Amino acid sequence: MTIAVDFDGVIHAYSKGWADGTIYDPPIPGAIEGLQQLMVEHAVFIHTSRAARPVAEWLAEHGITACVEEGIAAPLEFWNDRSQVLVTNRKLPAVAYLDDRAVRFTSWTAALHDLLPNPA
Ligand SMILES: [Mg+2]
């Protein structure tokens, strides 16, 4: 199985928001160990709106082997390698997306209730 994990606010503490666009915070407590545990059972990719390479380098500095799609011959359709994480800004298939800004979809009624101040 493949799990997608958001970067900012889930792995990178992101205490000041985007700020100047750098990766300025340490990992959120438990993030590195959590990724390592997930990788025992699942292929993990990091789904981020950031450029992939600086994220991959930051992960490597914190002990997570990471790669980017650049240099891979054809665009990936799936990620199923448990030995390293892929960092990408593309939404690849996954059984779960771990994200601090997610709203779990169950129905449009519930979604509009969650997202609008006064749903019709
Ligand atoms: Mg986030």
PDB file of C-alpha atoms and ligand atoms in Angstrom:
ATOM      1  CA  MET A   1       0.000   0.000   0.000  1.00  0.00           C
ATOM      2  CA  THR A   2       1.058   3.588  -0.558  1.00  0.00           C
ATOM      3  CA  ILE A   3       0.651   6.464   1.907  1.00  0.00           C
ATOM      4  CA  ALA A   4       0.946  10.140   0.940  1.00  0.00           C
ATOM      5  CA  VAL A   5       2.250  12.492   3.622  1.00  0.00           C
ATOM      6  CA  ASP A   6       2.059  16.284   3.521  1.00  0.00           C
ATOM      7  CA  PHE A   7       5.257  18.148   4.449  1.00  0.00           C
ATOM      8  CA  ASP A   8       4.449  21.539   6.002  1.00  0.00           C
ATOM      9  CA  GLY A   9       2.555  21.159   9.243  1.00  0.00           C
ATOM     10  CA  VAL A  10       2.941  17.373   9.285  1.00  0.00           C
ATOM     11  CA  ILE A  11       6.699  16.750   9.014  1.00  0.00           C
ATOM     12  CA  HIS A  12       8.164  20.278   9.034  1.00  0.00           C
ATOM     13  CA  ALA A  13       6.807  22.150  12.045  1.00  0.00           C
ATOM     14  CA  TYR A  14       5.997  25.230   9.893  1.00  0.00           C
ATOM     15  CA  SER A  15       5.504  27.449  12.960  1.00  0.00           C
ATOM     16  CA  LYS A  16       5.667  30.697  10.950  1.00  0.00           C
ATOM     17  CA  GLY A  17       3.763  29.531   7.868  1.00  0.00           C
ATOM     18  CA  TRP A  18       5.364  29.998   4.474  1.00  0.00           C
ATOM     19  CA  ALA A  19       7.498  32.971   5.705  1.00  0.00           C
ATOM     20  CA  ASP A  20      10.355  33.417   3.205  1.00  0.00           C
ATOM     21  CA  GLY A  21       9.849  30.021   1.581  1.00  0.00           C
ATOM     22  CA  THR A  22      12.765  28.353   3.340  1.00  0.00           C
ATOM     23  CA  ILE A  23      12.452  25.209   5.460  1.00  0.00           C
ATOM     24  CA  TYR A  24      13.290  26.839   8.786  1.00  0.00           C
ATOM     25  CA  ASP A  25      11.853  24.619  11.509  1.00  0.00           C
ATOM     26  CA  PRO A  26      12.910  21.274  12.933  1.00  0.00           C
ATOM     27  CA  PRO A  27      10.726  18.232  12.379  1.00  0.00           C
ATOM     28  CA  ILE A  28       7.516  17.941  14.352  1.00  0.00           C
ATOM     29  CA  PRO A  29       8.185  15.623  17.333  1.00  0.00           C
ATOM     30  CA  GLY A  30       7.660  12.038  16.205  1.00  0.00           C
ATOM     31  CA  ALA A  31       7.692  12.852  12.481  1.00  0.00           C
ATOM     32  CA  ILE A  32      10.957  11.149  11.562  1.00  0.00           C
ATOM     33  CA  GLU A  33      10.226   8.081  13.676  1.00  0.00           C
ATOM     34  CA  GLY A  34       6.687   8.047  12.315  1.00  0.00           C
ATOM     35  CA  LEU A  35       7.863   8.064   8.706  1.00  0.00           C
ATOM     36  CA  GLN A  36      10.323   5.279   9.485  1.00  0.00           C
ATOM     37  CA  GLN A  37       7.556   3.190  11.018  1.00  0.00           C
ATOM     38  CA  LEU A  38       5.230   3.786   8.069  1.00  0.00           C
ATOM     39  CA  MET A  39       8.003   2.772   5.657  1.00  0.00           C
ATOM     40  CA  VAL A  40       8.244  -0.655   7.264  1.00  0.00           C
ATOM     41  CA  GLU A  41       4.734  -1.479   6.035  1.00  0.00           C
ATOM     42  CA  HIS A  42       4.031   0.973   3.223  1.00  0.00           C
ATOM     43  CA  ALA A  43       5.544   2.875   0.356  1.00  0.00           C
ATOM     44  CA  VAL A  44       5.527   6.529   1.414  1.00  0.00           C
ATOM     45  CA  PHE A  45       5.642   9.620  -0.737  1.00  0.00           C
ATOM     46  CA  ILE A  46       5.748  13.214   0.422  1.00  0.00           C
ATOM     47  CA  HIS A  47       3.128  15.298  -1.347  1.00  0.00           C
ATOM     48  CA  THR A  48       4.070  18.979  -1.128  1.00  0.00           C
ATOM     49  CA  SER A  49       3.493  22.185  -3.022  1.00  0.00           C
ATOM     50  CA  ARG A  50       7.183  23.037  -2.433  1.00  0.00           C
ATOM     51  CA  ALA A  51       9.967  22.317  -4.897  1.00  0.00           C
ATOM     52  CA  ALA A  52      10.829  18.674  -4.298  1.00  0.00           C
ATOM     53  CA  ARG A  53      14.622  18.822  -4.102  1.00  0.00           C
ATOM     54  CA  PRO A  54      15.044  21.049  -0.999  1.00  0.00           C
ATOM     55  CA  VAL A  55      12.490  18.895   0.808  1.00  0.00           C
ATOM     56  CA  ALA A  56      14.340  15.704  -0.153  1.00  0.00           C
ATOM     57  CA  GLU A  57      17.632  17.225   1.041  1.00  0.00           C
ATOM     58  CA  TRP A  58      16.073  18.309   4.353  1.00  0.00           C
ATOM     59  CA  LEU A  59      14.622  14.832   4.882  1.00  0.00           C
ATOM     60  CA  ALA A  60      18.028  13.262   4.165  1.00  0.00           C
ATOM     61  CA  GLU A  61      19.631  15.592   6.736  1.00  0.00           C
ATOM     62  CA  HIS A  62      17.136  14.198   9.236  1.00  0.00           C
ATOM     63  CA  GLY A  63      17.811  10.576   8.403  1.00  0.00           C
ATOM     64  CA  ILE A  64      15.095   9.787   5.846  1.00  0.00           C
ATOM     65  CA  THR A  65      16.372   8.510   2.506  1.00  0.00           C
ATOM     66  CA  ALA A  66      14.523  10.523  -0.106  1.00  0.00           C
ATOM     67  CA  CYS A  67      14.466  10.932  -3.863  1.00  0.00           C
ATOM     68  CA  VAL A  68      12.778  13.202  -6.396  1.00  0.00           C
ATOM     69  CA  GLU A  69      11.227  12.397  -9.772  1.00  0.00           C
ATOM     70  CA  GLU A  70      13.875  14.375 -11.645  1.00  0.00           C
ATOM     71  CA  GLY A  71      16.225  11.781 -13.083  1.00  0.00           C
ATOM     72  CA  ILE A  72      13.581   9.059 -13.201  1.00  0.00           C
ATOM     73  CA  ALA A  73      13.092   8.227 -16.882  1.00  0.00           C
ATOM     74  CA  ALA A  74       9.300   8.334 -17.268  1.00  0.00           C
ATOM     75  CA  PRO A  75       6.708  10.139 -15.133  1.00  0.00           C
ATOM     76  CA  LEU A  76       5.764   7.872 -12.250  1.00  0.00           C
ATOM     77  CA  GLU A  77       2.229   6.540 -12.131  1.00  0.00           C
ATOM     78  CA  PHE A  78       2.671   4.844  -8.748  1.00  0.00           C
ATOM     79  CA  TRP A  79       5.096   4.849  -5.856  1.00  0.00           C
ATOM     80  CA  ASN A  80       5.715   1.413  -4.379  1.00  0.00           C
ATOM     81  CA  ASP A  81       9.295   1.561  -3.059  1.00  0.00           C
ATOM     82  CA  ARG A  82       9.527   1.097   0.718  1.00  0.00           C
ATOM     83  CA  SER A  83      13.287   1.699   0.861  1.00  0.00           C
ATOM     84  CA  GLN A  84      13.061   5.474   0.363  1.00  0.00           C
ATOM     85  CA  VAL A  85      10.457   8.209   0.209  1.00  0.00           C
ATOM     86  CA  LEU A  86       9.639  10.047  -2.988  1.00  0.00           C
ATOM     87  CA  VAL A  87       9.104  13.802  -2.755  1.00  0.00           C
ATOM     88  CA  THR A  88       6.707  15.146  -5.369  1.00  0.00           C
ATOM     89  CA  ASN A  89       4.216  17.911  -5.934  1.00  0.00           C
ATOM     90  CA  ARG A  90       2.021  15.520  -7.926  1.00  0.00           C
ATOM     91  CA  LYS A  91      -0.880  13.697  -6.337  1.00  0.00           C
ATOM     92  CA  LEU A  92      -0.095  10.062  -6.952  1.00  0.00           C
ATOM     93  CA  PRO A  93      -2.476   7.252  -5.948  1.00  0.00           C
ATOM     94  CA  ALA A  94      -2.474   6.385  -2.246  1.00  0.00           C
ATOM     95  CA  VAL A  95      -4.703   4.576   0.228  1.00  0.00           C
ATOM     96  CA  ALA A  96      -4.456   7.559   2.611  1.00  0.00           C
ATOM     97  CA  TYR A  97      -3.320  11.192   2.515  1.00  0.00           C
ATOM     98  CA  LEU A  98      -1.994  12.446   5.855  1.00  0.00           C
ATOM     99  CA  ASP A  99      -2.450  16.218   5.800  1.00  0.00           C
ATOM    100  CA  ASP A 100      -2.991  18.909   8.440  1.00  0.00           C
ATOM    101  CA  ARG A 101      -5.415  20.763   6.162  1.00  0.00           C
ATOM    102  CA  ALA A 102      -7.508  17.838   5.009  1.00  0.00           C
ATOM    103  CA  VAL A 103     -11.264  17.622   5.203  1.00  0.00           C
ATOM    104  CA  ARG A 104     -12.389  14.040   4.934  1.00  0.00           C
ATOM    105  CA  PHE A 105     -14.997  13.772   2.199  1.00  0.00           C
ATOM    106  CA  THR A 106     -18.107  11.801   3.034  1.00  0.00           C
ATOM    107  CA  SER A 107     -20.794  13.820   1.207  1.00  0.00           C
ATOM    108  CA  TRP A 108     -21.216  17.260  -0.301  1.00  0.00           C
ATOM    109  CA  THR A 109     -23.637  18.164   2.478  1.00  0.00           C
ATOM    110  CA  ALA A 110     -21.015  17.419   5.114  1.00  0.00           C
ATOM    111  CA  ALA A 111     -18.241  19.078   3.089  1.00  0.00           C
ATOM    112  CA  LEU A 112     -20.189  22.326   2.677  1.00  0.00           C
ATOM    113  CA  HIS A 113     -21.020  22.285   6.388  1.00  0.00           C
ATOM    114  CA  ASP A 114     -17.298  22.032   7.145  1.00  0.00           C
ATOM    115  CA  LEU A 115     -16.154  24.630   4.617  1.00  0.00           C
ATOM    116  CA  LEU A 116     -18.834  27.327   4.496  1.00  0.00           C
ATOM    117  CA  PRO A 117     -19.969  29.602   7.351  1.00  0.00           C
ATOM    118  CA  ASN A 118     -23.626  29.321   6.345  1.00  0.00           C
ATOM    119  CA  PRO A 119     -24.220  26.377   4.024  1.00  0.00           C
ATOM    120  CA  ALA A 120     -27.548  26.414   2.181  1.00  0.00           C
TER     121      ALA A 120
HETATM  122 MG    MG B   1       0.298  21.100   5.433  1.00  0.00          MG
END
